[in-house]
Every structure is written in structure tokens, then in C-alpha cells.
Amino acid sequence: MQKKAIVTGGLGFIGSNLIKLLLKNNFFVINIDKISYASNIYNLQNIKKKIKYKFYKSDICNKKMLNMILKKHKPNVLFNLAAETHVDRSINNPLNFVRSNIIGVYNILECIKEYIKIQKNFKMIHVSTDEVYGDIKGLKKSKEGDKYQPSSPYSASKASADHLINSYVRTYNLPIIISNCCNNFGPNQFPEKFIPKTIFNIIINKNIPIYGKGKNQREWIYVEDHCRALISLFKKGKIGESYNIGTGFIANNLKLVKKIIKIYKSNFDKKKHKIKIEFVKDRPGHDFRYALNSNKIKEKLGWNQLYSFNKALIKTIKWYLENPKFYNSKQRRKFDKRLGLIND
Ligand SMILES: NC(=O)c1ccc[n+]([C@@H]2O[C@H](COP(=O)([O-])OP(=O)(O)OC[C@H]3O[C@@H](n4cnc5c(N)ncnc54)[C@H](O)[C@@H]3O)[C@@H](O)[C@H]2O)c1
């Protein structure tokens, strides 16, 4: 029988990629997104008329609407990706993060508590982050069950949601699985995040900003590999457990930018234009290193990444070059202007 999935935050970066993959896998998909600066209708423009797809403009804090959607569509799974996601914005305005990332999750949990009384065949996959583990010392890698030590209001809001979920699993037997994934990159990502911002600035001939000395290290995954892992959690994951999702590809920001420039120049830039890096004042509380031990999902569920970093990066740069509409649409230009990404 055809499976039905709700994806919250489906107009954002990972959500829109997940929806495309779910549709390919023959799911009926219900997308709930409040439409914020990080959403882009363009992300899903080719699928909006599909019969297996339905969109609701709604906030996950709207309990009435969420209850109505659950009752009407009777999904087998809810992937929760709706969240405020940019660390810098969480430093300037933490309240938005508390609202969507904690109260929004509380709201979903309360609705699901009622929903599972009428629908037994149901799971929720909650998408969390490696940032909940905080700074990782030396060559250590975070394992599931390690202590949470979030540093920013963003990671603290995600950590709070994970704790709340675990308490609902234990107290009310809710059927939920949490994923803790490393940094994603790929098509559809709003260019305030590190990799798309670097690519975007190269394309529009602007300096590439790097925090501090560029020594902070992050682990990277191609978004499609993350989405495959989420579907595999739905199919084979164990209720009440958490799974790290990482690739083992860890690089510091300076090395990463140099790699992007090199790959851009050798594959796309015939004129070999000059690209400049600009070191800017570091972010307060900036974690030095995140790194995940992802053996559990690999050994227990048989998931593995399909893309090498270089192959995925070439695909990503190509996508940004071929989709100028992503940042040229009216709405996009308005936001980009506000962010100082474009001047006109
Ligand atoms: N991007 C990464 O590298 C990464 C890594 C690990 C985990 N995650 C997690 O994955 C999820 C998705 O991240 P992303 O990068 O796609 O984010 P994004 O910012 O690109 O998209 C988030 C989407 O959620 C929507 N949204 C926000 N608050 C909402 C609310 N209250 N109600 C309804 N919709 C709301 C926004 O409108 C937006 O379309 C987040 O939970 C994030 O914490 C992201």
C-alpha cells in the first residue's frame, strides 16, 4: 500500500530534497511549512502540481491545523524538519528558535499523542543535529548517548527538543526516532550558510568571508545521502533510539573554501577570475570541532553515503550555476538584499 508522509519544513533546504526523494520512492507527501525567509517556492516548483503531493502553509505551532491535517491524511510517518536553523540568527534573536524548535516540537508531540490512538501504524522521525554534542576535543568523535553540551541558542534549542522527545517516548510511548546529522550541502540551500554562500560569492565576484582564522572543523554530507538515511530510519530504525548520520569527511573552513575555489576554477571558470578570501571577526561561542561516530546507522541499518565530497560539490556548484532563478526571483532578491548578498 502507498505510504503517506508528512514533511514539516518542506520548502527549506533538506525538506525539499527529502520530498523529491519520497516522491521518487512512491510516497504520498504532505508538506507543512510556514514559509519563511529560508523557504523557497522555487525549491519545489516542478512538483507542486503532482497528484501525490499536497502543501499546507502553516506553522507547526498551530495545533488546530496540525490535528486537522493528521486526521484528514492519516500519515504513516512525520518527518520533522521545520526549524529555525542559522546559528548567527540564533545569537541575534533566540526567541524565534525557542518558538519553532522547542514549542513547535512540543506541539507536534501533543498532537501525535492523540493521533496514535487512532493510527497504530505510525512513526515520527525528528531531524536533529551534531551541534547538540558541542565542541569535540582532539580526534574524538561523538557517539549516540554522549553528553549534550550545546553552545549556541540554536544548538540549545535543538538539544531541548531532543530531551523533550525522549521524555515523551519514555512517558507516553510515542513512536519516535531522532537523527543527529552533520553539516549538509547541496541544491536548494539558502545562501547564508557556509558552502552556498561561498559558491554564491564566487559567482557574483564578491570576497568570501571566513570567521576567525578559518580553523574551525566541520563534518560534511551531501543532502541526498542524508535524505536516504532518513528514509532508512523510517523503514528500519528502532523506536526510541537516536542515530548519528555522518560521512567521516571533516575539514576546516579555510581548507574547505580553498577546495571549493580549486574545484570551481578547474571545472567551471574558463576565465580564471581572481577570487579573494576575507577573514572576518569570529562568531561568539563558535565551536571548534564537530565530528560524529556514525557506526551505528552503518552497521545496524546498512546505510552508507553514496557521494564523495568532490563529486557532490561539483553537482552542487553546477546546480547553483544552472539555477540563477533560485536567487533572482523577486522574493529571493528582497531577502538577499536585506542580507547584503546583493547590492542592487
Ligand atoms: N542544514 C544542515 O546542515 C543541517 C544539519 C543537521 C540538521 N539539520 C536540521 O535539519 C532541519 C532542516 O534544516 P534546513 O537546513 O533544511 O533548514 P532551512 O532553514 O533551509 O529550512 C527550514 C524550513 O522550516 C520552515 N519552518 C521554520 N519554522 C517553522 C515553523 N514554526 N512552522 C513551519 N515551518 C517552519 C522554514 O520556513 C523553512 O522552509 C532542521 O531541523 C535543522 O536543525 C540541518
Short mmCIF file of C-alpha atoms and ligand atoms in Angstrom, two decimals:
data_model
loop_
_atom_site.label_atom_id
_atom_site.label_comp_id
_atom_site.label_asym_id
_atom_site.label_seq_id
_atom_site.Cartn_x
_atom_site.Cartn_y
_atom_site.Cartn_z
CA MET A 1 0.00 0.00 0.00
CA GLN A 2 1.18 3.54 -0.73
CA LYS A 3 2.77 5.18 2.33
CA LYS A 4 1.81 8.71 3.33
CA ALA A 5 4.40 11.07 4.78
CA ILE A 6 4.13 14.50 6.36
CA VAL A 7 7.27 16.60 5.92
CA THR A 8 7.38 19.76 8.02
CA GLY A 9 9.72 22.49 6.77
CA GLY A 10 9.43 21.05 3.26
CA LEU A 11 10.08 24.36 1.49
CA GLY A 12 13.50 24.60 3.14
CA PHE A 13 16.78 23.07 2.04
CA ILE A 14 16.73 19.49 3.39
CA GLY A 15 12.92 19.22 3.48
CA SER A 16 12.58 19.98 -0.25
CA ASN A 17 15.27 17.43 -1.14
CA LEU A 18 13.57 14.85 1.11
CA ILE A 19 10.19 15.46 -0.56
CA LYS A 20 11.68 14.83 -4.00
CA LEU A 21 13.21 11.57 -2.80
CA LEU A 22 10.00 10.44 -1.06
CA LEU A 23 8.00 11.08 -4.25
CA LYS A 24 10.56 9.04 -6.22
CA ASN A 25 10.01 6.28 -3.64
CA ASN A 26 6.25 6.40 -4.32
CA PHE A 27 5.15 8.11 -1.07
CA PHE A 28 2.18 10.49 -0.96
CA VAL A 29 3.68 13.65 0.58
CA ILE A 30 2.05 16.37 2.67
CA ASN A 31 4.27 19.39 3.12
CA ILE A 32 3.68 21.79 6.05
CA ASP A 33 5.74 24.97 6.01
CA LYS A 34 5.04 28.44 7.40
CA ILE A 35 7.07 29.98 4.50
CA SER A 36 9.92 31.97 5.99
CA TYR A 37 12.97 33.71 4.54
CA ALA A 38 14.67 30.25 4.30
CA SER A 39 11.86 28.75 2.22
CA ASN A 40 11.74 28.98 -1.50
CA ILE A 41 8.75 28.06 -3.61
CA TYR A 42 11.30 27.53 -6.40
CA ASN A 43 12.66 24.53 -4.42
CA LEU A 44 9.56 22.52 -5.33
CA GLN A 45 8.17 24.35 -8.35
CA ASN A 46 8.29 21.25 -10.58
CA ILE A 47 6.29 19.10 -8.23
CA LYS A 48 3.58 21.42 -6.96
CA LYS A 49 1.03 20.05 -9.43
CA LYS A 50 1.75 16.37 -8.69
CA ILE A 51 -1.29 14.38 -7.56
CA LYS A 52 0.73 12.67 -4.85
CA TYR A 53 1.61 16.00 -3.20
CA LYS A 54 -0.27 18.46 -1.00
CA PHE A 55 1.04 21.70 0.53
CA TYR A 56 -0.25 23.48 3.65
CA LYS A 57 1.04 26.92 4.56
CA SER A 58 1.02 26.57 8.32
CA ASP A 59 3.14 26.94 11.44
CA ILE A 60 3.93 23.80 13.47
CA CYS A 61 2.85 25.87 16.49
CA ASN A 62 -0.70 25.84 15.09
CA LYS A 63 -2.13 22.81 16.90
CA LYS A 64 -5.60 23.03 15.37
CA MET A 65 -4.23 22.91 11.84
CA LEU A 66 -1.82 20.07 12.64
CA ASN A 67 -4.60 17.99 14.19
CA MET A 68 -6.78 18.61 11.15
CA ILE A 69 -4.01 17.54 8.73
CA LEU A 70 -3.24 14.37 10.72
CA LYS A 71 -6.92 13.42 10.88
CA LYS A 72 -7.56 14.15 7.21
CA HIS A 73 -4.50 12.46 5.66
CA LYS A 74 -3.71 9.72 8.21
CA PRO A 75 0.05 9.62 7.51
CA ASN A 76 2.32 6.66 8.38
CA VAL A 77 5.25 8.94 9.13
CA LEU A 78 6.01 12.54 10.05
CA PHE A 79 9.50 13.83 9.28
CA ASN A 80 10.03 16.96 11.35
CA LEU A 81 12.40 19.36 9.61
CA ALA A 82 10.64 22.65 10.40
CA ALA A 83 13.09 24.73 12.39
CA GLU A 84 14.99 27.96 12.61
CA THR A 85 18.45 26.85 11.51
CA HIS A 86 21.04 29.61 11.25
CA VAL A 87 23.37 29.86 14.26
CA ASP A 88 24.17 33.57 13.69
CA ARG A 89 20.46 34.43 13.66
CA SER A 90 20.01 32.48 16.92
CA ILE A 91 22.62 34.69 18.55
CA ASN A 92 20.74 37.83 17.46
CA ASN A 93 17.21 36.56 18.05
CA PRO A 94 16.99 33.42 20.25
CA LEU A 95 13.22 33.71 20.81
CA ASN A 96 12.37 32.59 17.25
CA PHE A 97 14.45 29.48 17.91
CA VAL A 98 12.72 28.73 21.21
CA ARG A 99 9.38 29.12 19.44
CA SER A 100 9.86 26.92 16.38
CA ASN A 101 12.47 24.46 17.66
CA ILE A 102 11.11 23.81 21.18
CA ILE A 103 7.47 24.92 21.39
CA GLY A 104 6.83 23.74 17.81
CA VAL A 105 8.18 20.28 18.71
CA TYR A 106 6.13 20.22 21.95
CA ASN A 107 3.07 20.98 19.85
CA ILE A 108 3.77 18.15 17.38
CA LEU A 109 4.29 15.74 20.30
CA GLU A 110 0.95 16.68 21.85
CA CYS A 111 -0.85 16.15 18.52
CA ILE A 112 0.86 12.80 17.97
CA LYS A 113 -0.06 11.66 21.47
CA GLU A 114 -3.71 11.83 20.34
CA TYR A 115 -3.12 10.69 16.75
CA ILE A 116 -1.55 7.32 17.69
CA LYS A 117 -4.79 6.40 19.47
CA ILE A 118 -6.45 6.18 16.02
CA GLN A 119 -3.43 5.28 13.84
CA LYS A 120 -1.23 2.47 15.16
CA ASN A 121 0.98 2.20 12.11
CA PHE A 122 2.89 5.45 12.60
CA LYS A 123 6.41 6.77 13.30
CA MET A 124 7.91 10.22 13.69
CA ILE A 125 11.47 10.92 12.53
CA HIS A 126 12.83 14.01 14.21
CA VAL A 127 15.78 15.68 12.47
CA SER A 128 18.34 16.96 14.94
CA THR A 129 21.97 17.93 14.59
CA ASP A 130 25.55 17.05 15.58
CA GLU A 131 25.75 20.50 17.20
CA VAL A 132 23.93 19.21 20.32
CA TYR A 133 27.17 17.46 21.38
CA GLY A 134 29.05 20.78 21.40
CA ASP A 135 32.80 21.22 20.86
CA ILE A 136 34.67 17.93 20.31
CA LYS A 137 38.21 17.77 21.65
CA GLY A 138 41.19 16.25 19.81
CA LEU A 139 40.34 13.47 17.41
CA LYS A 140 37.35 12.23 19.42
CA LYS A 141 34.04 11.52 17.65
CA SER A 142 30.61 11.90 19.31
CA LYS A 143 28.63 8.71 19.84
CA GLU A 144 24.89 8.38 20.41
CA GLY A 145 24.31 8.70 24.15
CA ASP A 146 27.24 11.09 24.69
CA LYS A 147 26.56 14.08 26.90
CA TYR A 148 24.78 17.02 25.24
CA GLN A 149 26.76 20.28 25.59
CA PRO A 150 25.19 22.80 23.20
CA SER A 151 26.93 26.16 22.83
CA SER A 152 24.62 28.39 20.78
CA PRO A 153 20.93 29.23 21.24
CA TYR A 154 20.35 27.22 18.02
CA SER A 155 22.02 24.03 19.31
CA ALA A 156 20.48 24.52 22.77
CA SER A 157 17.00 24.71 21.19
CA LYS A 158 17.68 21.51 19.21
CA ALA A 159 19.06 19.78 22.33
CA SER A 160 15.95 20.81 24.32
CA ALA A 161 13.70 19.31 21.64
CA ASP A 162 15.66 16.02 21.72
CA HIS A 163 15.27 15.83 25.52
CA LEU A 164 11.56 16.61 25.28
CA ILE A 165 11.11 13.90 22.64
CA ASN A 166 12.98 11.30 24.72
CA SER A 167 10.76 12.14 27.69
CA TYR A 168 7.61 11.65 25.55
CA VAL A 169 8.92 8.32 24.22
CA ARG A 170 9.53 7.10 27.77
CA THR A 171 6.43 8.58 29.42
CA TYR A 172 3.78 8.23 26.69
CA ASN A 173 5.33 5.52 24.46
CA LEU A 174 5.43 7.79 21.45
CA PRO A 175 6.97 6.10 18.36
CA ILE A 176 9.81 8.49 17.60
CA ILE A 177 13.38 8.18 16.25
CA ILE A 178 15.90 11.02 16.38
CA SER A 179 18.65 11.63 13.83
CA ASN A 180 21.74 13.71 14.64
CA CYS A 181 23.29 14.69 11.34
CA CYS A 182 26.44 16.63 10.41
CA ASN A 183 26.52 19.71 8.12
CA ASN A 184 24.62 19.28 4.86
CA PHE A 185 25.29 20.84 1.46
CA GLY A 186 23.67 20.54 -1.97
CA PRO A 187 20.98 22.15 -4.15
CA ASN A 188 18.24 24.41 -2.70
CA GLN A 189 20.20 25.76 0.29
CA PHE A 190 19.69 29.42 1.17
CA PRO A 191 23.00 31.20 0.57
CA GLU A 192 23.53 32.41 4.13
CA LYS A 193 25.07 29.01 5.02
CA PHE A 194 28.77 28.38 4.52
CA ILE A 195 29.03 26.34 1.30
CA PRO A 196 26.26 28.04 -0.74
CA LYS A 197 27.46 31.46 0.44
CA THR A 198 30.97 30.63 -0.75
CA ILE A 199 29.69 29.42 -4.13
CA PHE A 200 27.29 32.38 -4.43
CA ASN A 201 30.05 34.91 -3.67
CA ILE A 202 32.35 33.28 -6.23
CA ILE A 203 29.57 33.53 -8.84
CA ILE A 204 28.82 37.20 -8.11
CA ASN A 205 32.51 38.07 -7.75
CA LYS A 206 32.46 39.05 -4.07
CA ASN A 207 35.03 38.28 -1.37
CA ILE A 208 34.47 35.04 0.55
CA PRO A 209 34.09 35.75 4.28
CA ILE A 210 35.65 33.28 6.78
CA TYR A 211 35.23 33.53 10.56
CA GLY A 212 38.43 33.98 12.62
CA LYS A 213 41.40 32.16 11.11
CA GLY A 214 39.26 29.55 9.37
CA LYS A 215 40.48 26.72 11.59
CA ASN A 216 37.05 25.52 12.83
CA GLN A 217 36.30 21.99 11.65
CA ARG A 218 33.01 20.54 10.45
CA GLU A 219 31.89 17.20 9.04
CA TRP A 220 30.03 17.37 5.70
CA ILE A 221 27.36 15.28 3.97
CA TYR A 222 25.62 15.63 0.61
CA VAL A 223 21.93 16.33 1.28
CA GLU A 224 20.71 13.38 -0.81
CA ASP A 225 22.74 10.97 1.37
CA HIS A 226 21.14 12.49 4.49
CA CYS A 227 17.64 12.11 2.98
CA ARG A 228 18.32 8.45 2.11
CA ALA A 229 19.35 7.93 5.74
CA LEU A 230 16.08 9.48 6.97
CA ILE A 231 14.00 7.13 4.81
CA SER A 232 16.06 4.23 6.06
CA LEU A 233 15.36 5.32 9.68
CA PHE A 234 11.65 5.24 8.90
CA LYS A 235 11.90 1.76 7.36
CA LYS A 236 14.38 0.08 9.71
CA GLY A 237 15.19 2.37 12.67
CA LYS A 238 14.42 1.33 16.23
CA ILE A 239 11.80 3.38 18.07
CA GLY A 240 13.12 5.45 20.95
CA GLU A 241 16.70 5.46 19.63
CA SER A 242 18.98 8.13 18.18
CA TYR A 243 21.22 7.69 15.15
CA ASN A 244 24.23 9.79 14.16
CA ILE A 245 24.50 10.46 10.41
CA GLY A 246 27.93 11.42 9.14
CA THR A 247 30.43 10.68 6.39
CA GLY A 248 33.83 10.97 8.09
CA PHE A 249 34.70 13.85 5.71
CA ILE A 250 35.94 16.54 8.14
CA ALA A 251 37.67 19.74 7.04
CA ASN A 252 38.48 23.14 8.45
CA ASN A 253 36.74 26.13 6.90
CA LEU A 254 39.83 27.57 5.21
CA LYS A 255 40.75 24.25 3.59
CA LEU A 256 37.15 23.82 2.50
CA VAL A 257 36.99 27.23 0.82
CA LYS A 258 40.30 26.56 -0.94
CA LYS A 259 38.89 23.23 -2.16
CA ILE A 260 35.70 24.92 -3.44
CA ILE A 261 37.76 27.55 -5.29
CA LYS A 262 40.00 24.88 -6.82
CA ILE A 263 37.07 22.73 -7.95
CA TYR A 264 35.20 25.80 -9.27
CA LYS A 265 38.23 27.01 -11.24
CA SER A 266 39.11 23.66 -12.75
CA ASN A 267 35.54 22.72 -13.72
CA PHE A 268 33.60 25.92 -14.38
CA ASP A 269 35.77 29.04 -14.66
CA LYS A 270 37.37 29.31 -18.07
CA LYS A 271 38.42 32.95 -17.50
CA LYS A 272 40.11 32.05 -14.19
CA HIS A 273 38.90 35.22 -12.42
CA LYS A 274 40.54 36.28 -9.17
CA ILE A 275 38.75 35.04 -6.05
CA LYS A 276 39.52 36.68 -2.69
CA ILE A 277 39.09 35.35 0.85
CA GLU A 278 38.31 37.84 3.64
CA PHE A 279 38.84 36.90 7.32
CA VAL A 280 36.09 38.41 9.49
CA LYS A 281 35.53 38.73 13.27
CA ASP A 282 34.75 35.33 14.77
CA ARG A 283 31.23 34.33 15.89
CA PRO A 284 30.81 34.43 19.71
CA GLY A 285 30.83 30.94 21.26
CA HIS A 286 31.99 29.41 17.95
CA ASP A 287 32.51 25.65 18.47
CA PHE A 288 35.90 24.50 17.21
CA ARG A 289 35.13 20.97 16.04
CA TYR A 290 32.18 18.66 15.39
CA ALA A 291 32.77 15.04 14.41
CA LEU A 292 30.43 12.04 14.55
CA ASN A 293 30.90 8.35 15.06
CA SER A 294 28.28 7.00 12.62
CA ASN A 295 28.97 3.28 13.00
CA LYS A 296 25.50 2.58 14.42
CA ILE A 297 23.48 3.58 11.34
CA LYS A 298 26.06 1.91 9.07
CA GLU A 299 26.23 -1.38 10.98
CA LYS A 300 22.61 -1.72 12.16
CA LEU A 301 20.72 -0.25 9.17
CA GLY A 302 23.22 -0.79 6.36
CA TRP A 303 23.18 2.88 5.37
CA ASN A 304 26.26 4.41 3.76
CA GLN A 305 26.92 7.58 1.80
CA LEU A 306 26.88 7.26 -1.98
CA TYR A 307 28.63 10.52 -2.79
CA SER A 308 32.28 11.50 -2.32
CA PHE A 309 32.72 15.12 -1.20
CA ASN A 310 34.30 16.18 -4.53
CA LYS A 311 31.62 14.57 -6.70
CA ALA A 312 28.84 16.12 -4.59
CA LEU A 313 30.50 19.54 -4.62
CA ILE A 314 30.72 19.56 -8.43
CA LYS A 315 26.99 18.68 -8.59
CA THR A 316 26.21 21.47 -6.10
CA ILE A 317 28.20 24.20 -7.90
CA LYS A 318 26.66 23.13 -11.21
CA TRP A 319 23.18 23.43 -9.66
CA TYR A 320 23.81 26.98 -8.42
CA LEU A 321 25.18 27.99 -11.83
CA GLU A 322 22.22 26.47 -13.66
CA ASN A 323 19.55 27.86 -11.31
CA PRO A 324 20.04 31.61 -11.16
CA LYS A 325 16.27 31.89 -10.54
CA PHE A 326 16.92 30.47 -7.08
CA TYR A 327 18.45 33.78 -6.11
CA ASN A 328 16.98 36.04 -8.81
CA SER A 329 13.30 35.64 -8.02
CA LYS A 330 11.57 38.72 -6.63
CA GLN A 331 11.17 37.30 -3.14
CA ARG A 332 14.72 35.95 -3.14
CA ARG A 333 16.20 39.26 -4.23
CA LYS A 334 14.35 41.06 -1.44
CA PHE A 335 15.82 38.77 1.20
CA ASP A 336 19.25 38.66 -0.38
CA LYS A 337 19.28 42.46 -0.42
CA ARG A 338 18.44 42.55 3.27
CA LEU A 339 21.28 40.09 3.96
CA GLY A 340 23.70 42.21 1.95
CA LEU A 341 24.26 39.34 -0.50
CA ILE A 342 23.45 41.60 -3.47
CA ASN A 343 23.76 45.35 -3.80
CA ASP A 344 21.19 46.44 -6.36
N1 LIG B 1 21.39 22.22 7.14
C1 LIG B 1 22.17 21.44 7.89
O1 LIG B 1 23.37 21.37 7.69
C2 LIG B 1 21.54 20.60 9.00
C3 LIG B 1 22.34 19.64 9.64
C4 LIG B 1 21.77 18.84 10.64
C5 LIG B 1 20.44 19.01 10.99
N2 LIG B 1 19.70 19.98 10.36
C6 LIG B 1 18.28 20.12 10.74
O2 LIG B 1 17.51 19.80 9.61
C7 LIG B 1 16.29 20.54 9.61
C8 LIG B 1 16.13 21.27 8.29
O3 LIG B 1 17.25 22.14 8.10
P1 LIG B 1 17.41 23.00 6.76
O4 LIG B 1 18.85 23.28 6.60
O5 LIG B 1 16.65 22.39 5.66
O6 LIG B 1 16.68 24.34 7.20
P2 LIG B 1 16.10 25.56 6.35
O7 LIG B 1 16.32 26.76 7.21
O8 LIG B 1 16.63 25.55 4.96
O9 LIG B 1 14.54 25.23 6.25
C9 LIG B 1 13.69 25.21 7.36
C10 LIG B 1 12.26 25.29 6.86
O10 LIG B 1 11.41 25.17 8.02
C11 LIG B 1 10.38 26.14 7.93
N3 LIG B 1 9.95 26.50 9.29
C12 LIG B 1 10.69 27.09 10.27
N4 LIG B 1 9.95 27.25 11.39
C13 LIG B 1 8.71 26.75 11.11
C14 LIG B 1 7.51 26.63 11.85
N5 LIG B 1 7.43 27.09 13.10
N6 LIG B 1 6.44 26.07 11.26
C15 LIG B 1 6.50 25.62 9.97
N7 LIG B 1 7.61 25.73 9.21
C16 LIG B 1 8.70 26.27 9.77
C17 LIG B 1 11.01 27.33 7.22
O11 LIG B 1 10.04 28.15 6.64
C18 LIG B 1 11.91 26.63 6.20
O12 LIG B 1 11.23 26.43 4.98
C19 LIG B 1 16.39 21.47 10.84
O13 LIG B 1 15.69 20.87 11.89
C20 LIG B 1 17.88 21.51 11.16
O14 LIG B 1 18.09 21.74 12.53
C21 LIG B 1 20.21 20.78 9.38
#
